[in-house]
Amino acid sequence: MQPIIKIEEVGKTYASGFTALKAIDLEIHRGEIFALLGPNGAGKTTLISIICGIVNATSGRITADGVDIVDNYRKARSLIGLVPQELTTDAFESVLNTVSFSRGLFGKPADPAYIEKILRQLSLWDKRNSKMLALSGGMKRRVMIAKALSHEPSILFLDEPTAGVDVELRRDMWEMVRGLRENGVTIILTTHYIEEAEEMADRIGVINRGELVLVEDKHRLMQQLGQKQLHLHLQTPLNEVPAALAPYNLTLSEDGEQLTYHFDTHQETSGIAKLLRALSDLGIDLKDLQSKQSSLEEIFVSLVQGRSEQG
Amino acid sequence: MNINGILAIYKFEMNRTRRTLMQSIASPVLSTSLYFIVFGTAIGSRMGEIDGVGYGAFIIPGLLMLSLLSESISNASFGIFFPKFSGTIYEVLSAPVSPFEIVAGYVGAAATKSLIIGVLILLTARLFVDYSIAHPFWMLGFLLLTALTFSMFGFIIGIWANDFQQLQVIPLMVITPLTFLGGAFYSINMLPEPWQSLTLFNPVVYLISGFRWAFYGISDVAVGLSLGMTLLFLLTCLGLIWWIFRSGYRIKQ
């Protein structure tokens, strides 16, 4: 199937000489939720800004639904909705006016019923006549989303959508994003919250220093790169790790009650059976044991650090 | 053509005018009325006619032009500067609107507001002095062309300005002095040489002269020249705006 967004060799060097992106190649699949992860200054917002037409690329080409975003900007941009990172709003305008303005700007005829629907979905209908400056940060964020959805886009960019948003609103937004995906909208989100990518995304791209470090299916990524830990809770505390267990590279907790074993899920054998036999041979009894897979955050940190060390 | 996009920007800007009615409409009308009271009625009654026109009536085109220029510039420059300043310009840049449509929305609204102010000032002037309009069609033509040209000029200033001070500097330091020295309150024929010749380098002279001709059939320079100069300013502004969007100057990195 044709990708909904195709990014080919896109680079960006700002007038200051700073290279924000180095020849990025990326394809976004139709109908997926794609999470772009990366530390501050990695190039996430620059990439989104180029796709949306706010920043000019220095090199490369981008198509949205097969349409060149520069040569045929009208068609391309009418497909795209953007929720920017900053809460930039027209302070003195009412919620209803500012959302209706966005719809008109994107060339769509007025449709009060549709605007009412999205305002209700985002719990903004009661605030429709409030001025933007009277709204809380979370409410403003909802208005930004309503503005981006006002012209019924088939691709939605969410740049750090839940930055500074409380847990409840974050859950609401995740629900809304899932609902949009069910309606066929492709969603690309950038986030600092790994939890968000882990919870939401189908695929994950990691960007660092203007380079796309990897693009992978989320589950496969966690499976491939996932380190697992086995926590062994001991019946009797130990003073130190017995010498016979040295090959297993175990770490002992400060109170001596827990041993931790690290292993890689994609190795042929985990070594757990051998370890348990060795413990039994040494007469070390276990109270409990549990295994834990590394979170996406740990994977991400190790990837970014690995790159920094190489660089 | 994204007509809905143009209308969205236009309505948004006109809403801003409505929200600030006192500041945007009442204030320029009041300040021009003060000029009429002081120069037209109080001082004007003690002054002789200029080219057969009473002083109070003589200054109407110049005063109208003074308001038209400053209001067109300040309204259009603020209209585009503020989204740039607050960051909301991202939406206009990411929308399927062409540079022409963006300019049509912002400049159209600024020019409309200037025309409303112009008409209101003209009606207010009637309360203080008696005047006639010899060429109403040309008067409206000059009014429209000037409002449009200087709204475009304001748009350029709004794009160029990086802060509020820069936004004010050209209207205050350049346009106001040029208007005062451009024959708003006198005929340039009243000036001694070399000032009379030097004044011809002031572009506002041509605007005021053409406008005064439309009112009373008298002018400092030939009316064709006035029209030609007005159109030249219009084309210069259009060219600059074309270059701004082509290069992305101060709006797109």
XYZ file of N, CA and C in Angstrom, chain A residues 88-90 93 98 101-102 104-106 147, chain B residues 2-17 19 71-95 97-115 146-159 167 238 241 244-245 251:
276
model
N -0.065 28.410 21.376
C -0.177 29.740 20.780
C -1.627 29.962 20.357
N -2.287 30.866 21.068
C -3.705 31.081 20.765
C -4.009 32.577 20.664
N -5.120 32.873 20.033
C -5.556 34.266 19.931
C -6.275 34.598 21.228
N -9.925 36.017 21.359
C -10.996 35.391 20.574
C -11.751 34.369 21.418
N -12.416 30.922 17.189
C -11.064 30.527 16.804
C -11.076 29.170 16.092
N -12.578 29.780 12.640
C -11.556 30.439 11.811
C -10.654 29.395 11.153
N -10.223 28.415 11.939
C -9.312 27.391 11.406
C -9.964 26.632 10.255
N -12.303 27.662 8.200
C -12.353 28.528 7.019
C -10.987 28.670 6.367
N -9.968 28.854 7.211
C -8.605 29.038 6.708
C -8.181 27.859 5.835
N -8.635 26.680 6.192
C -8.275 25.484 5.427
C -9.229 25.249 4.253
N -8.944 22.924 16.821
C -8.569 23.716 15.643
C -7.966 22.804 14.568
N -8.699 29.825 -2.658
C -9.296 29.477 -1.368
C -10.088 30.679 -0.827
N -11.307 30.834 -1.349
C -12.143 31.979 -0.961
C -12.479 31.909 0.538
N -12.770 30.684 1.013
C -13.095 30.545 2.445
C -11.925 30.985 3.317
N -10.712 30.702 2.850
C -9.509 31.095 3.593
C -9.381 32.606 3.667
N -9.588 33.284 2.520
C -9.510 34.757 2.498
C -10.558 35.336 3.448
N -11.787 34.798 3.341
C -12.875 35.316 4.183
C -12.604 35.080 5.659
N -11.990 33.924 5.973
C -11.690 33.618 7.385
C -10.738 34.666 7.947
N -9.678 34.984 7.204
C -8.708 35.987 7.681
C -9.393 37.358 7.763
N -10.154 37.683 6.721
C -10.824 38.992 6.656
C -11.769 39.172 7.851
N -12.587 38.143 8.089
C -13.571 38.235 9.191
C -12.860 38.302 10.529
N -11.791 37.525 10.658
C -11.026 37.513 11.911
C -10.503 38.920 12.212
N -9.957 39.563 11.182
C -9.397 40.909 11.357
C -10.503 41.935 11.627
N -11.638 41.786 10.944
C -12.729 42.737 11.169
C -13.325 42.558 12.570
N -13.291 41.309 13.070
C -13.734 41.046 14.445
C -12.857 41.782 15.435
N -11.562 41.789 15.141
C -10.608 42.478 16.016
C -10.956 43.969 16.046
N -11.309 44.510 14.899
C -11.700 45.926 14.839
C -12.947 46.165 15.691
N -13.960 44.462 18.214
C -13.652 44.327 19.649
C -13.028 45.600 20.210
N -3.595 55.103 9.716
C -4.480 53.992 10.108
C -4.238 52.753 9.254
N -4.037 52.952 7.946
C -3.785 51.796 7.072
C -2.516 51.085 7.533
N -1.482 51.869 7.788
C -0.206 51.258 8.166
C -0.322 50.568 9.522
N -0.874 51.274 10.515
C -0.876 50.674 11.850
C -1.788 49.447 11.900
N -2.913 49.511 11.233
C -3.828 48.368 11.286
C -3.258 47.144 10.578
N -2.729 47.345 9.377
C -2.204 46.193 8.632
C -0.930 45.656 9.277
N -0.086 46.556 9.799
C 1.172 46.073 10.376
C 0.888 45.266 11.641
N -0.044 45.755 12.459
C -0.375 45.022 13.683
C -1.042 43.685 13.348
N -1.902 43.711 12.318
C -2.629 42.499 11.919
C -1.723 41.326 11.628
N -0.603 41.569 10.985
C 0.294 40.455 10.639
C 1.412 40.311 11.682
N 1.778 41.424 12.355
C 2.848 41.334 13.356
C 2.404 40.502 14.553
N 1.155 40.699 14.976
C 0.722 40.036 16.200
C 0.725 38.503 16.089
N 0.196 37.915 15.015
C 0.311 36.455 14.881
C 1.770 35.992 14.853
N 2.625 36.823 14.251
C 4.047 36.478 14.202
C 4.624 36.504 15.620
N 4.225 37.528 16.373
C 4.716 37.726 17.736
C 4.184 36.630 18.668
N 2.891 36.311 18.540
C 2.292 35.344 19.468
C 2.506 33.907 19.006
N 2.894 33.720 17.759
C 3.156 32.361 17.257
C 1.978 31.761 16.506
N 0.820 32.442 16.513
C -0.341 31.847 15.845
C -0.192 31.835 14.322
N 0.865 32.465 13.824
C 1.089 32.472 12.365
C 1.316 31.051 11.837
N 1.684 30.131 12.744
C 1.918 28.748 12.301
C 0.711 28.227 11.514
N -0.474 28.649 11.957
C -1.681 28.117 11.341
C -1.857 28.634 9.906
N -1.552 29.911 9.718
C -1.672 30.493 8.380
C -0.638 29.848 7.455
N 0.577 29.639 7.994
C 1.642 29.057 7.161
C 1.358 27.599 6.803
N 0.646 26.902 7.689
C 0.403 25.475 7.420
C -0.926 25.243 6.695
N -1.632 26.347 6.376
C -2.938 26.215 5.722
C -2.783 26.260 4.195
N -3.390 28.121 1.879
C -3.659 29.463 1.353
C -2.404 29.975 0.655
N -2.599 30.646 -0.469
C -1.457 31.168 -1.215
C -1.077 32.526 -0.628
N 0.146 33.006 -0.918
C 0.525 34.342 -0.441
C -0.495 35.392 -0.852
N -1.002 35.300 -2.075
C -1.986 36.287 -2.533
C -3.215 36.281 -1.623
N -3.655 35.070 -1.252
C -4.859 34.971 -0.409
C -4.608 35.516 0.993
N -3.401 35.271 1.519
C -3.054 35.792 2.847
C -3.099 37.323 2.807
N -2.441 37.889 1.783
C -2.399 39.354 1.659
C -3.812 39.904 1.439
N -4.595 39.229 0.597
C -5.954 39.710 0.332
C -6.753 39.785 1.633
N -6.605 38.781 2.504
C -7.333 38.756 3.770
C -6.897 39.876 4.700
N -5.589 39.942 4.960
C -5.078 40.927 5.932
C -5.187 42.359 5.399
N -4.712 42.551 4.143
C -4.706 43.900 3.582
C -6.140 44.351 3.276
N -6.962 43.441 2.811
C -8.359 43.774 2.530
C -9.049 44.294 3.783
N -8.824 43.619 4.912
C -9.467 44.045 6.158
C -8.926 45.399 6.619
N -7.599 45.563 6.529
C -7.004 46.833 6.969
C -7.512 47.977 6.098
N -7.589 47.750 4.777
C -8.042 48.798 3.867
C -9.519 49.121 4.116
N -10.308 48.083 4.390
C -11.734 48.318 4.673
C -11.882 49.232 5.878
N -11.101 48.916 6.914
C -11.197 49.723 8.127
C -10.785 51.174 7.844
N -9.721 51.351 7.063
C -9.283 52.708 6.727
C -10.371 53.450 5.958
N -11.030 52.757 5.040
C -12.098 53.400 4.264
C -13.250 53.823 5.162
N -5.123 54.602 -2.069
C -4.223 54.936 -0.964
C -4.406 53.952 0.192
N -5.658 53.638 0.512
C -5.910 52.700 1.613
C -5.258 51.345 1.307
N -5.404 50.910 0.081
C -4.861 49.615 -0.329
C -3.331 49.629 -0.308
N -2.755 50.678 -0.899
C -1.295 50.755 -0.993
C -0.655 50.807 0.390
N -1.215 51.669 1.253
C -0.569 51.817 2.554
C -0.913 50.694 3.524
N -1.988 49.970 3.250
C -2.232 48.754 4.037
C -1.191 47.715 3.641
N -0.832 47.677 2.360
C 0.222 46.753 1.924
C 1.556 47.152 2.535
N 1.794 48.465 2.565
C 3.028 48.958 3.161
C 3.065 48.565 4.647
N 1.903 48.700 5.322
C 1.807 48.298 6.724
C 2.081 46.812 6.882
N 1.567 46.015 5.980
C 1.792 44.564 6.007
C 3.300 44.274 5.942
N 3.988 45.012 5.060
C 5.441 44.827 4.922
C 6.142 45.194 6.234
N 5.715 46.309 6.843
C 6.322 46.728 8.114
C 6.078 45.653 9.186
N 4.858 45.128 9.206
C 4.517 44.081 10.183
C 5.383 42.847 10.029
N 5.719 42.498 8.806
C 6.592 41.343 8.557
C 8.028 41.681 8.973
N 7.722 48.345 15.084
C 6.390 48.436 14.486
C 5.935 49.901 14.423
N 3.554 45.785 -3.897
C 3.232 44.440 -4.417
C 4.505 43.646 -4.675
N 6.108 42.546 -1.403
C 5.367 41.442 -0.798
C 5.645 40.141 -1.550
N 8.889 38.948 -0.353
C 8.817 38.432 1.025
C 8.360 36.970 1.015
N 7.302 36.692 0.265
C 6.783 35.324 0.260
C 7.692 34.378 -0.510
N 9.335 35.250 7.880
C 8.125 34.521 8.260
C 8.347 33.015 8.205
